[in-house]
PDB file of C-alpha atoms in Angstrom:
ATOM      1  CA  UNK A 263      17.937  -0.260   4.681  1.00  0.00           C
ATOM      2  CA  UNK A 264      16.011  -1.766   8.154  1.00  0.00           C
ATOM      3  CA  UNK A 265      13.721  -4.242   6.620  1.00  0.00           C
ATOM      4  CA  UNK A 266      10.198  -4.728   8.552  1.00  0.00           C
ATOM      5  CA  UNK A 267       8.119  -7.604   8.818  1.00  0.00           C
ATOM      6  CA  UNK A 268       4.534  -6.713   8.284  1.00  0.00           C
ATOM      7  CA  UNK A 269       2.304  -9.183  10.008  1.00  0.00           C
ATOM      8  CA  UNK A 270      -0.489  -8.724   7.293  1.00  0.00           C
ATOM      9  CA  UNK A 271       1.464  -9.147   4.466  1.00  0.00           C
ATOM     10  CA  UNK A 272       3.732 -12.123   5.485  1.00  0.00           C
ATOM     11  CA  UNK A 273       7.053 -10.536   4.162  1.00  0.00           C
ATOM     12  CA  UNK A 274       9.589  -8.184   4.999  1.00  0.00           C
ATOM     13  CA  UNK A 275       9.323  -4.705   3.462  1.00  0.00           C
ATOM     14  CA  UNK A 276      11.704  -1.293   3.456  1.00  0.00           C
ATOM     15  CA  UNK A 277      11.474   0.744   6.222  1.00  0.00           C
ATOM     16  CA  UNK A 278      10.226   3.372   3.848  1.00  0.00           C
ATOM     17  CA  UNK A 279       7.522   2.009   3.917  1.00  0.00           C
ATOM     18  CA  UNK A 280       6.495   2.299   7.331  1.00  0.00           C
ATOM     19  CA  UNK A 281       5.605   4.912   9.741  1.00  0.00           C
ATOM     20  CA  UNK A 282       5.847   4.969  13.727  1.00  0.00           C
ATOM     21  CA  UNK A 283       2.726   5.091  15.275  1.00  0.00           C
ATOM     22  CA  UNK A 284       3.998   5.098  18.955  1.00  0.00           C
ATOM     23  CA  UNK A 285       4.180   3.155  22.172  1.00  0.00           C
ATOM     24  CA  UNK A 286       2.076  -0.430  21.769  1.00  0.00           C
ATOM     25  CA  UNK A 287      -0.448  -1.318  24.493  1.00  0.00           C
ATOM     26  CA  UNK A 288      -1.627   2.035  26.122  1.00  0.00           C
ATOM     27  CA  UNK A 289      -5.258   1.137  27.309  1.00  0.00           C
ATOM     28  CA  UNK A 290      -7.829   3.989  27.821  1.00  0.00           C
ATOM     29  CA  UNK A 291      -8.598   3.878  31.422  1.00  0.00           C
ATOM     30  CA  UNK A 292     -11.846   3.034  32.065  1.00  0.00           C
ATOM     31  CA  UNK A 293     -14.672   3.275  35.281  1.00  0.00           C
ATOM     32  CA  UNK A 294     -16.515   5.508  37.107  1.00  0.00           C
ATOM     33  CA  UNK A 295     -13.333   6.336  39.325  1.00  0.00           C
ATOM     34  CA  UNK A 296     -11.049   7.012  36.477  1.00  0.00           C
ATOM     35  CA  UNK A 297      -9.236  10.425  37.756  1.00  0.00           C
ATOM     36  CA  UNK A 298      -7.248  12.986  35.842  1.00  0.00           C
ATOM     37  CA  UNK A 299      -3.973  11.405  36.970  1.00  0.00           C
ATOM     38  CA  UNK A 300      -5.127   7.977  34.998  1.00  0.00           C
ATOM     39  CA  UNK A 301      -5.942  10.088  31.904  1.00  0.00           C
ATOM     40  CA  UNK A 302      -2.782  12.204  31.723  1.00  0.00           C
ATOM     41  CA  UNK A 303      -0.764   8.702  32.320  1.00  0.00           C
ATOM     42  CA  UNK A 304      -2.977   7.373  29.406  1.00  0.00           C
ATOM     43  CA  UNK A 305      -2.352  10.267  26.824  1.00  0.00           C
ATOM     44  CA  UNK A 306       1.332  11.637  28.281  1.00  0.00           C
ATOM     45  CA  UNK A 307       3.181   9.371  30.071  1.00  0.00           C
ATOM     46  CA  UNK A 308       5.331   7.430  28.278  1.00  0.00           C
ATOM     47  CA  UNK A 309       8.094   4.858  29.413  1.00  0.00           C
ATOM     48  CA  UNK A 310      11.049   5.681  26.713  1.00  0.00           C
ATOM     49  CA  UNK A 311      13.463   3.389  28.272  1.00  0.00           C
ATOM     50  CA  UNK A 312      16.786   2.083  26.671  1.00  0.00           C
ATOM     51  CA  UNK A 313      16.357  -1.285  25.170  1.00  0.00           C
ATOM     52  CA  UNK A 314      12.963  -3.633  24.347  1.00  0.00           C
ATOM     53  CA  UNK A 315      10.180  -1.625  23.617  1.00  0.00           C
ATOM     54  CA  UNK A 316       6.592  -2.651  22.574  1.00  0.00           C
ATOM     55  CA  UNK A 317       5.415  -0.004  19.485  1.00  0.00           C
ATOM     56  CA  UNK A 318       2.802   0.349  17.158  1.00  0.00           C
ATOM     57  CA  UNK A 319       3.985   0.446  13.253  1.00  0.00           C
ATOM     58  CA  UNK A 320       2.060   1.737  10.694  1.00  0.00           C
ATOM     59  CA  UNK A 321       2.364  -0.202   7.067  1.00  0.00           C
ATOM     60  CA  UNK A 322       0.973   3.040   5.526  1.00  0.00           C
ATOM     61  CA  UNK A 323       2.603   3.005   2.016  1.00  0.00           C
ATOM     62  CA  UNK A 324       1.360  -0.957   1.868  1.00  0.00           C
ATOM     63  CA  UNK A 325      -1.238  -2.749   3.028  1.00  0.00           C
ATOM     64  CA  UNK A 326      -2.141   0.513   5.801  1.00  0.00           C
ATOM     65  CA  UNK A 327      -2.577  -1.306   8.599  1.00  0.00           C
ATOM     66  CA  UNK A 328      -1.707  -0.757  12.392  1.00  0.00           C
ATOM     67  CA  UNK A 329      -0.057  -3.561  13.495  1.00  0.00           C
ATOM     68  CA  UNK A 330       3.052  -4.192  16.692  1.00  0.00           C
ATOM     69  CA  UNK A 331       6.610  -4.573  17.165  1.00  0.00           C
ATOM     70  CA  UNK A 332       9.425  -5.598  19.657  1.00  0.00           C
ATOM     71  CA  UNK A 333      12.189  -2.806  18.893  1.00  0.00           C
ATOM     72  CA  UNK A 334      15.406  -3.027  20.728  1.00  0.00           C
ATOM     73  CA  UNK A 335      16.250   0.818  20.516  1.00  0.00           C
ATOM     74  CA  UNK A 336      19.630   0.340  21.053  1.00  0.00           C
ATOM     75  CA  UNK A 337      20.184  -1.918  17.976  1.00  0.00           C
ATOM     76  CA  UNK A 338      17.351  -0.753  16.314  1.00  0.00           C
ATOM     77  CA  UNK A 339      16.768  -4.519  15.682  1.00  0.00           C
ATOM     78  CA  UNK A 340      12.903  -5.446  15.504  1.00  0.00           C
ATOM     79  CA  UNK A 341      12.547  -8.947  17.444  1.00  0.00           C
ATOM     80  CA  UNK A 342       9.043  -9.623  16.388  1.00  0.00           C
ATOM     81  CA  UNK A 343       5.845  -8.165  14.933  1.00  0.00           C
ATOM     82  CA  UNK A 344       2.351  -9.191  15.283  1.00  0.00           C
ATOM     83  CA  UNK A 345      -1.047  -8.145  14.562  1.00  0.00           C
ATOM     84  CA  UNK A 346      -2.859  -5.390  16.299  1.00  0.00           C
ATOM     85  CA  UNK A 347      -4.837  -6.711  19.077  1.00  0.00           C
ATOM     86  CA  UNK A 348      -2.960  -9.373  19.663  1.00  0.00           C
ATOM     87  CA  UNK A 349      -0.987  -9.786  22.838  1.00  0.00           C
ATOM     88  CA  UNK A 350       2.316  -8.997  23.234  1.00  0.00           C
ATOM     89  CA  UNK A 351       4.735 -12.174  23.384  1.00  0.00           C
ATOM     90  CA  UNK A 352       5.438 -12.739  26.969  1.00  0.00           C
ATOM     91  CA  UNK A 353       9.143 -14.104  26.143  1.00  0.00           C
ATOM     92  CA  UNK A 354      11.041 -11.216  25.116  1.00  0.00           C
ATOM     93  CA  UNK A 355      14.269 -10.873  27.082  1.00  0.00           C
ATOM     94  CA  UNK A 356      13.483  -7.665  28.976  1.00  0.00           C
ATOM     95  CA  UNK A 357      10.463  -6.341  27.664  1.00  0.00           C
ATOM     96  CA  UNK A 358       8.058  -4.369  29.011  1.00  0.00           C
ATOM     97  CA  UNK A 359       4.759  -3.651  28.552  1.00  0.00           C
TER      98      UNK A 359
ATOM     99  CA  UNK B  34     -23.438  23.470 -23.913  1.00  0.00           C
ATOM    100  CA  UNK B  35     -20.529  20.419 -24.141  1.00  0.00           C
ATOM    101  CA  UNK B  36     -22.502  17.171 -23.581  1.00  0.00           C
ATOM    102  CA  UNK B  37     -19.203  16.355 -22.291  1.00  0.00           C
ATOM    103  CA  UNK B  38     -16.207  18.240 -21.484  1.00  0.00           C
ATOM    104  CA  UNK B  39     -12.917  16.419 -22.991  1.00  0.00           C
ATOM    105  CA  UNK B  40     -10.715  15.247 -20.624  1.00  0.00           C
ATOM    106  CA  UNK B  41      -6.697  15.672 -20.942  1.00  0.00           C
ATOM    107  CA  UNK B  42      -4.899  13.001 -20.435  1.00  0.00           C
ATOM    108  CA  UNK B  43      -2.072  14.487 -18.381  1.00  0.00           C
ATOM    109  CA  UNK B  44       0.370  12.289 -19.665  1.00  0.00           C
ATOM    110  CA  UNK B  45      -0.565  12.921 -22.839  1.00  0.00           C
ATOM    111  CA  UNK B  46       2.240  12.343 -25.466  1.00  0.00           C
ATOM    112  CA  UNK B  47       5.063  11.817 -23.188  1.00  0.00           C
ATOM    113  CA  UNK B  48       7.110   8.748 -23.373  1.00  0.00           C
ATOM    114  CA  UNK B  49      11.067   7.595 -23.013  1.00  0.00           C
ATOM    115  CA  UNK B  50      12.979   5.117 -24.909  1.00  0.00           C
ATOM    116  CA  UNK B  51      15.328   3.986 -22.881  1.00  0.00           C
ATOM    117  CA  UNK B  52      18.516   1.062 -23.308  1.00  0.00           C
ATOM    118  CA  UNK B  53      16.036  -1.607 -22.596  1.00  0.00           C
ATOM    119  CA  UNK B  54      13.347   0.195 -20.934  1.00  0.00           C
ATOM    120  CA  UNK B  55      10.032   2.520 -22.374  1.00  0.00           C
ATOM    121  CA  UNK B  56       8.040   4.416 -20.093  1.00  0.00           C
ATOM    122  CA  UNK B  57       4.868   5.147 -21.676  1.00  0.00           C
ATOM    123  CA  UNK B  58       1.105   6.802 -20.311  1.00  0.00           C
ATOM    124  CA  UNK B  59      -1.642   3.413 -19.837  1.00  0.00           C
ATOM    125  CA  UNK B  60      -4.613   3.686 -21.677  1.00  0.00           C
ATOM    126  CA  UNK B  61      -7.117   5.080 -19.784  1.00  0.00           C
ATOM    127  CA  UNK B  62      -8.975   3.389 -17.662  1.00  0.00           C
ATOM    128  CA  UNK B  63     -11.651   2.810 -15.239  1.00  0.00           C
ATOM    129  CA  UNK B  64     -10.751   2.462 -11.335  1.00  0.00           C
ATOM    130  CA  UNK B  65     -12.338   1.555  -8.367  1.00  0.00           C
ATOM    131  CA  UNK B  66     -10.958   1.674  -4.538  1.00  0.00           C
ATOM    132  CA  UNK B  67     -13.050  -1.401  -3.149  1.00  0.00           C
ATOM    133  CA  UNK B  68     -12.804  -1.965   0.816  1.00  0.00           C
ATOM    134  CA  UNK B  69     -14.852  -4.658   2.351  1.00  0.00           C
ATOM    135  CA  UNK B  70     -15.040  -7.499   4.965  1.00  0.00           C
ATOM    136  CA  UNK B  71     -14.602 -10.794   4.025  1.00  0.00           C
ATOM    137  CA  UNK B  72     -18.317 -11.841   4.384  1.00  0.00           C
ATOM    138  CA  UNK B  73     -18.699  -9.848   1.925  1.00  0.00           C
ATOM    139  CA  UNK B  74     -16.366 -10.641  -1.109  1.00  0.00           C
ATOM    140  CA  UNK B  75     -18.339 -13.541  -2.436  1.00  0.00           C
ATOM    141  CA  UNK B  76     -20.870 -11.213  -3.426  1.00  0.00           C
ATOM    142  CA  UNK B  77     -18.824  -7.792  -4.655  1.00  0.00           C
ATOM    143  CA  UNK B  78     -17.151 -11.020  -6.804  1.00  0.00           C
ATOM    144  CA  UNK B  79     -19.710 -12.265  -8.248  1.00  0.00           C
ATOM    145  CA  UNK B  80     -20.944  -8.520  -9.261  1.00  0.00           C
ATOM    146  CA  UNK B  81     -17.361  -7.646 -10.788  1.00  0.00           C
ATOM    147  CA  UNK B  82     -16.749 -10.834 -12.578  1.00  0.00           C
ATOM    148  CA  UNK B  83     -13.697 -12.256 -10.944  1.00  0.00           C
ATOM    149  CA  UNK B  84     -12.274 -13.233  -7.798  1.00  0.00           C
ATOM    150  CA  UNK B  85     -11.101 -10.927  -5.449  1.00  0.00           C
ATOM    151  CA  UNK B  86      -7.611 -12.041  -4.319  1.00  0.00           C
ATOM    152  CA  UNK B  87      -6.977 -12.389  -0.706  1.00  0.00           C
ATOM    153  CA  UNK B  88      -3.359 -13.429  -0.685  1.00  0.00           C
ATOM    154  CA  UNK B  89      -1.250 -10.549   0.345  1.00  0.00           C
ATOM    155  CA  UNK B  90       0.485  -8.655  -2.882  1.00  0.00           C
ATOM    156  CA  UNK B  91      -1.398 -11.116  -5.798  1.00  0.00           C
ATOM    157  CA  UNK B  92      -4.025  -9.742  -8.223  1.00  0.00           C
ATOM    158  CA  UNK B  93      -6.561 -11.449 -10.433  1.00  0.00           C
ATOM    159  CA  UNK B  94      -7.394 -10.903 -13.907  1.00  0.00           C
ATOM    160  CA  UNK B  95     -10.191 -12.060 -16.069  1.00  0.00           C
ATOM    161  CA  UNK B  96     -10.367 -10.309 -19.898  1.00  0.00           C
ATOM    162  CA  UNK B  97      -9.643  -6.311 -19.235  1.00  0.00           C
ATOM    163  CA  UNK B  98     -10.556  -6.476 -15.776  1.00  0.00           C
ATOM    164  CA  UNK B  99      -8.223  -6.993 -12.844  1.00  0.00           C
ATOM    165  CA  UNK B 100      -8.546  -6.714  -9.368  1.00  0.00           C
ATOM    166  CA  UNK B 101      -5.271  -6.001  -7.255  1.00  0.00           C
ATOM    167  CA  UNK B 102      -5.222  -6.791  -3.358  1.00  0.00           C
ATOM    168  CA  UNK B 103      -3.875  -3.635  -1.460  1.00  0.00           C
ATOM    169  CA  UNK B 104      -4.416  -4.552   2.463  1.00  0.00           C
ATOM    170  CA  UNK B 105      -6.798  -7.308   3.980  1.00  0.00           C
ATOM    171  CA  UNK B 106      -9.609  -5.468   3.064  1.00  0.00           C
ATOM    172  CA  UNK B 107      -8.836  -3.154   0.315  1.00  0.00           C
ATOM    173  CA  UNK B 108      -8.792  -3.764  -3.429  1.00  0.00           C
ATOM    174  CA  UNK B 109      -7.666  -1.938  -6.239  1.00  0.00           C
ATOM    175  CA  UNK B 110     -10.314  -2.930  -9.617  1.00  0.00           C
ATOM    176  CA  UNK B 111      -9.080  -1.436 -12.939  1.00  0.00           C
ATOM    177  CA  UNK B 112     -11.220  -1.509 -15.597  1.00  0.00           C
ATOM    178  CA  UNK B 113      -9.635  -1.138 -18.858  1.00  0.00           C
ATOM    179  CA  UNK B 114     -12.485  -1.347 -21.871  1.00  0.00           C
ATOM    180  CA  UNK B 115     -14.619   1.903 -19.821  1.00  0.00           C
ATOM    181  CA  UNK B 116     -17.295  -0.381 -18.019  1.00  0.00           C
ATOM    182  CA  UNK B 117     -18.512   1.639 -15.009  1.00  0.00           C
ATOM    183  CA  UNK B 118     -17.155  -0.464 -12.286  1.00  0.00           C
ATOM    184  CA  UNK B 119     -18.956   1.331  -9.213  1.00  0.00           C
ATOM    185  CA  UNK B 120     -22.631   1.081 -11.041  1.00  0.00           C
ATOM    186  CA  UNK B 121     -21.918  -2.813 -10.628  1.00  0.00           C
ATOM    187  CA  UNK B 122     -20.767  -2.695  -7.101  1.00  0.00           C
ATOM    188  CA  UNK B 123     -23.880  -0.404  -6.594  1.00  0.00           C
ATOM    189  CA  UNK B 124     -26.457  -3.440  -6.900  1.00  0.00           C
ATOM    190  CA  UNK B 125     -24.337  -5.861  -4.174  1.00  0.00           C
ATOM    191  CA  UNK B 126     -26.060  -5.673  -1.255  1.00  0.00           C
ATOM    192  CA  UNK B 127     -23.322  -6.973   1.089  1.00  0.00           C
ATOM    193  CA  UNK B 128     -21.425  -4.313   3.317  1.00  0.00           C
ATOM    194  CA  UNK B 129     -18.545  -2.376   1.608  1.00  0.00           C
ATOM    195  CA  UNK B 130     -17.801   0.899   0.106  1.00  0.00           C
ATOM    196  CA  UNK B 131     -16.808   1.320  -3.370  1.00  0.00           C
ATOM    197  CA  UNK B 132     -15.175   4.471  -4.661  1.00  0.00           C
ATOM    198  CA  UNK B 133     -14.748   5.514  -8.477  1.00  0.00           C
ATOM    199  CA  UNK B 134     -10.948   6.425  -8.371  1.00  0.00           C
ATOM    200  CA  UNK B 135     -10.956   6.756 -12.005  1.00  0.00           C
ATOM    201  CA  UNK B 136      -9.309  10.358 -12.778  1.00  0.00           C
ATOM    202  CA  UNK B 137      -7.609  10.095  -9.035  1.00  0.00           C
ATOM    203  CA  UNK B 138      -5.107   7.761 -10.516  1.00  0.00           C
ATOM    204  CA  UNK B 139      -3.223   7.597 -13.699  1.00  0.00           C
ATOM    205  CA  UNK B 140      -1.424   5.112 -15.170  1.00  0.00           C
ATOM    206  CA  UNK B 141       2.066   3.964 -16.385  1.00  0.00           C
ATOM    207  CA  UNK B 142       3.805   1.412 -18.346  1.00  0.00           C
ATOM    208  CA  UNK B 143       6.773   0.416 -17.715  1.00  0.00           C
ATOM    209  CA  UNK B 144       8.340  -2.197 -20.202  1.00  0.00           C
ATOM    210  CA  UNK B 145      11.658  -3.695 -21.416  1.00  0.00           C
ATOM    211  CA  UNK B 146      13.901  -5.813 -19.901  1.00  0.00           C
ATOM    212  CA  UNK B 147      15.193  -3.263 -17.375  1.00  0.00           C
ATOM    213  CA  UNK B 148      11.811  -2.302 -16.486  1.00  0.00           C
ATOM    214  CA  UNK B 149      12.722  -3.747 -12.057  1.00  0.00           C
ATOM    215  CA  UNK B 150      16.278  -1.638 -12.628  1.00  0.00           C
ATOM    216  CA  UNK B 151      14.227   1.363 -13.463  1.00  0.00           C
ATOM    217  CA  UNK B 152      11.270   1.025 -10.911  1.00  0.00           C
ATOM    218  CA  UNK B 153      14.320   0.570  -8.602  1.00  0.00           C
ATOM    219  CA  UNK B 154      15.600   3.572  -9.249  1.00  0.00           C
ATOM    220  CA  UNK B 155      12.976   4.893  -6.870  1.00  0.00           C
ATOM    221  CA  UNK B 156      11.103   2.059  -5.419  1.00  0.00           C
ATOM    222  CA  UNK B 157      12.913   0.076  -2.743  1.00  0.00           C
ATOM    223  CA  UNK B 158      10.836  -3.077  -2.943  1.00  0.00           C
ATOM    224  CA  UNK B 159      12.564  -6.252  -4.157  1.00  0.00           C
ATOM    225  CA  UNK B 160      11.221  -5.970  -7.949  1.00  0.00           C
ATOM    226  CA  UNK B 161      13.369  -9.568  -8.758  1.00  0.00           C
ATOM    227  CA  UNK B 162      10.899 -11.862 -10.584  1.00  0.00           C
ATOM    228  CA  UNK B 163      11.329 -14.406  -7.369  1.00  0.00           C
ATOM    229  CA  UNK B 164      10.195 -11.764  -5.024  1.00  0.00           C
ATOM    230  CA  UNK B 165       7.335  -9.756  -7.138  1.00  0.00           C
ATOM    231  CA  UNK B 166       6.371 -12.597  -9.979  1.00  0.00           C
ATOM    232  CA  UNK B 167       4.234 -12.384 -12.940  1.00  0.00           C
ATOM    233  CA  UNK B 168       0.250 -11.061 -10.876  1.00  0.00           C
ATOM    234  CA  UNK B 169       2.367  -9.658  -8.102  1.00  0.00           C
ATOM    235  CA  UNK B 170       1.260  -6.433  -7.238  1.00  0.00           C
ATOM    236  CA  UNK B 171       1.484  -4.131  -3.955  1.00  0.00           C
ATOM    237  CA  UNK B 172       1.398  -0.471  -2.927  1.00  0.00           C
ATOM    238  CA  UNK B 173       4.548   1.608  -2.308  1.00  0.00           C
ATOM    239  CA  UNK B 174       6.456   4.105  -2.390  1.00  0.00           C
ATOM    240  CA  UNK B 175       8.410   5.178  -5.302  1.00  0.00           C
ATOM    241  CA  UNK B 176      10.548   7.849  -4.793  1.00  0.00           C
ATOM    242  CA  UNK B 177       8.592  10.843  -2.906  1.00  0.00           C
ATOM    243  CA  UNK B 178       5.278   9.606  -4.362  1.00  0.00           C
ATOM    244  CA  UNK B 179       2.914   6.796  -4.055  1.00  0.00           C
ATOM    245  CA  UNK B 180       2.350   4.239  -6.181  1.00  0.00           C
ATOM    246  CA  UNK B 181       0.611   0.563  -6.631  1.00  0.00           C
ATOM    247  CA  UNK B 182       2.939  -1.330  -8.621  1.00  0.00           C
ATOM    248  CA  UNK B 183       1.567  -4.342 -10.559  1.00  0.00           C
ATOM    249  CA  UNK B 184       3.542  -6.887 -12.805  1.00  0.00           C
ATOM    250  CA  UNK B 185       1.846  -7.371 -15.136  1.00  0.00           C
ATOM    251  CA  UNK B 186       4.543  -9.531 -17.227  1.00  0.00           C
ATOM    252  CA  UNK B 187       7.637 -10.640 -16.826  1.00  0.00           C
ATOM    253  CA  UNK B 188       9.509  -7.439 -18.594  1.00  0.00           C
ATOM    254  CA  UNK B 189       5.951  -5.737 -17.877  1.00  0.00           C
ATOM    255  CA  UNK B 190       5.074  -3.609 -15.096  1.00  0.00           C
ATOM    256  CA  UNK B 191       2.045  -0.795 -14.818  1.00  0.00           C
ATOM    257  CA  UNK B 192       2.688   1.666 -12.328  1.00  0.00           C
ATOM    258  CA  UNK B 193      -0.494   3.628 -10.834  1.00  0.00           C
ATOM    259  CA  UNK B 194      -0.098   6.940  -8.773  1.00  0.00           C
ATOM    260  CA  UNK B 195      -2.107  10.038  -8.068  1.00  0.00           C
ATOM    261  CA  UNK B 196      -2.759  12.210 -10.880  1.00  0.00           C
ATOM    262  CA  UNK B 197      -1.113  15.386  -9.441  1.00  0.00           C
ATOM    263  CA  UNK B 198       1.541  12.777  -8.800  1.00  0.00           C
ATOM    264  CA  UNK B 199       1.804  11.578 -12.762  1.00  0.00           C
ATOM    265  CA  UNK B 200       4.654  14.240 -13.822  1.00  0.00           C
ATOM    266  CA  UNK B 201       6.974  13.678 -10.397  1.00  0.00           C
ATOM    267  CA  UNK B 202       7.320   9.868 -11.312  1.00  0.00           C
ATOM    268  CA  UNK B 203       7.848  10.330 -15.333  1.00  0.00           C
ATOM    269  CA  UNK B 204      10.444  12.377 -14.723  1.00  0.00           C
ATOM    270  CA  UNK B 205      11.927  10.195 -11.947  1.00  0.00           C
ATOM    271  CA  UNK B 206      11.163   6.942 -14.291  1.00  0.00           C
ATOM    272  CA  UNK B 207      12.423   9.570 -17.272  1.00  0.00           C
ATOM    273  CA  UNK B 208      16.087   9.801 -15.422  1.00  0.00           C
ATOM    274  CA  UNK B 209      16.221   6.625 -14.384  1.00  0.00           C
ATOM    275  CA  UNK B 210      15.507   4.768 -17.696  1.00  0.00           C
ATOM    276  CA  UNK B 211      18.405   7.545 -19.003  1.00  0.00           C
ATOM    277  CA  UNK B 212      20.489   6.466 -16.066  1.00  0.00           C
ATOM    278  CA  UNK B 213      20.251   2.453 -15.638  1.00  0.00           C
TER     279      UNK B 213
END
């Protein structure tokens, strides 16, 4: 079984359980000269590539909270996790965010 | 007109005797779902009579009282002697919300010296006494239910789920404890 790290509660837990909450770092655009091309990017659009990607994790049969993750999708290896709100680690090989 | 309308325990009765495990209802119980900022646990601990943990999976326990840390900033009280536990969060004036969970939950012991092998069965949480000592205690899942598992001792654990939950995980625990 993939074992997660949950930021909040310092350890490694099943997969079980945790729930996917999503791609990581999707601001809400904001201004007066937000159009409807920045809102459908903001609530559509979504990169999906092969490799590093930046999600949100849920720890909802634990502790509950949202919190982020580095998933490789192609090993389905998590590189890191980290709190929500903070910002994403800048040296993951590939990543995007 | 009942003064008060008698309550069935819905667990009523039940229990296995397993090869080195019993399943067995809890008493019952008062219970409280606490959630509150930290400026505001000195207070709501002062009001319940112990200290609310803040280490991640730990509990504390003072006489029939214990308090079991669920997330940063939700608790778990279980009251076992009957004590209204919301009526004393109701005079704290410091921000939170406190929620009698009393009948939501019911409770479960699990005891003997096979009592991880069994919670295993359907939990997949290291149960080893390294990884989930003696105070440990920490919501999960156990099998399609669930549950806040505390260990209480070291062959010891109580097992709290939902109510409409109760018969799903004696029966699991049931086959297990027949199983292991």
């Amino acid at each position: 079984m993939l074992l997660i790290h949950c930021p909040y509660c310092g350890e490694a837990r099943p997969e079980l359980e945790f729930r996917h909450a999503g791609e990581a770092h999707v601001a809400r655009p904001v201004g007066a000269d937000v159009g409807d091309e920045d809102f459908e990017a903001f609530l559509f659009l979504r990169a999906n590539p092969k490799g590093i990607v930046f999600e949100r994790w849920r720890h909802i049969h634990g502790c509950g909270r949202f919190f982020n993750a580095a998933r490789d999708t192609v090993s389905d290896r998590f590189l890191v996790t980290y709190k929500a709100g903070d910002k994403a680690p800048a040296d993951i090989e590939g990543g995007r965010v | 007109m009942a003064d008060m309308l008698p309550r069935d325990e819905i667990l009523e009765g039940r229990m296995v005797e397993g090869e080195g495990v019993t399943v067995m209802p809890a008493a019952p119980a008062s219970r409280l779902s606490l959630r509150a900022p930290e400026k505001s646990l000195a207070s709501l601990s002062k009001a319940l009579g112990l200290e609310l943990p803040t280490n991640p999976k730990s509990s504390a326990t003072v006489g029939s009282r214990a308090a079991l840390w669920l997330g940063p900033d939700e608790w778990l009280v279980i009251e076992g002697s009957g004590a209204a536990l919301a009526a004393a969060c109701a005079r704290v004036k410091a921000f939170h919300a406190a929620v009698d969970i009393s009948h939501r939950n019911t409770g479960l012991i699990v005891s003997g010296p096979r009592c991880a092998d069994v919670l295993n069965a359907g939990c997949p949480q290291d149960l080893s006494l390294a990884a989930f000592p003696v105070g440990a205690a920490s919501r999960t899942v156990l099998g399609k239910a669930e549950a806040v598992l505390w260990r209480t001792a070291r062959d010891a654990f109580r097992v709290e789920c939902w109510r409409s939950f109760a018969d799903y995980v004696f029966m699991l625990l049931e086959a297990a404890a027949r199983d292991v």
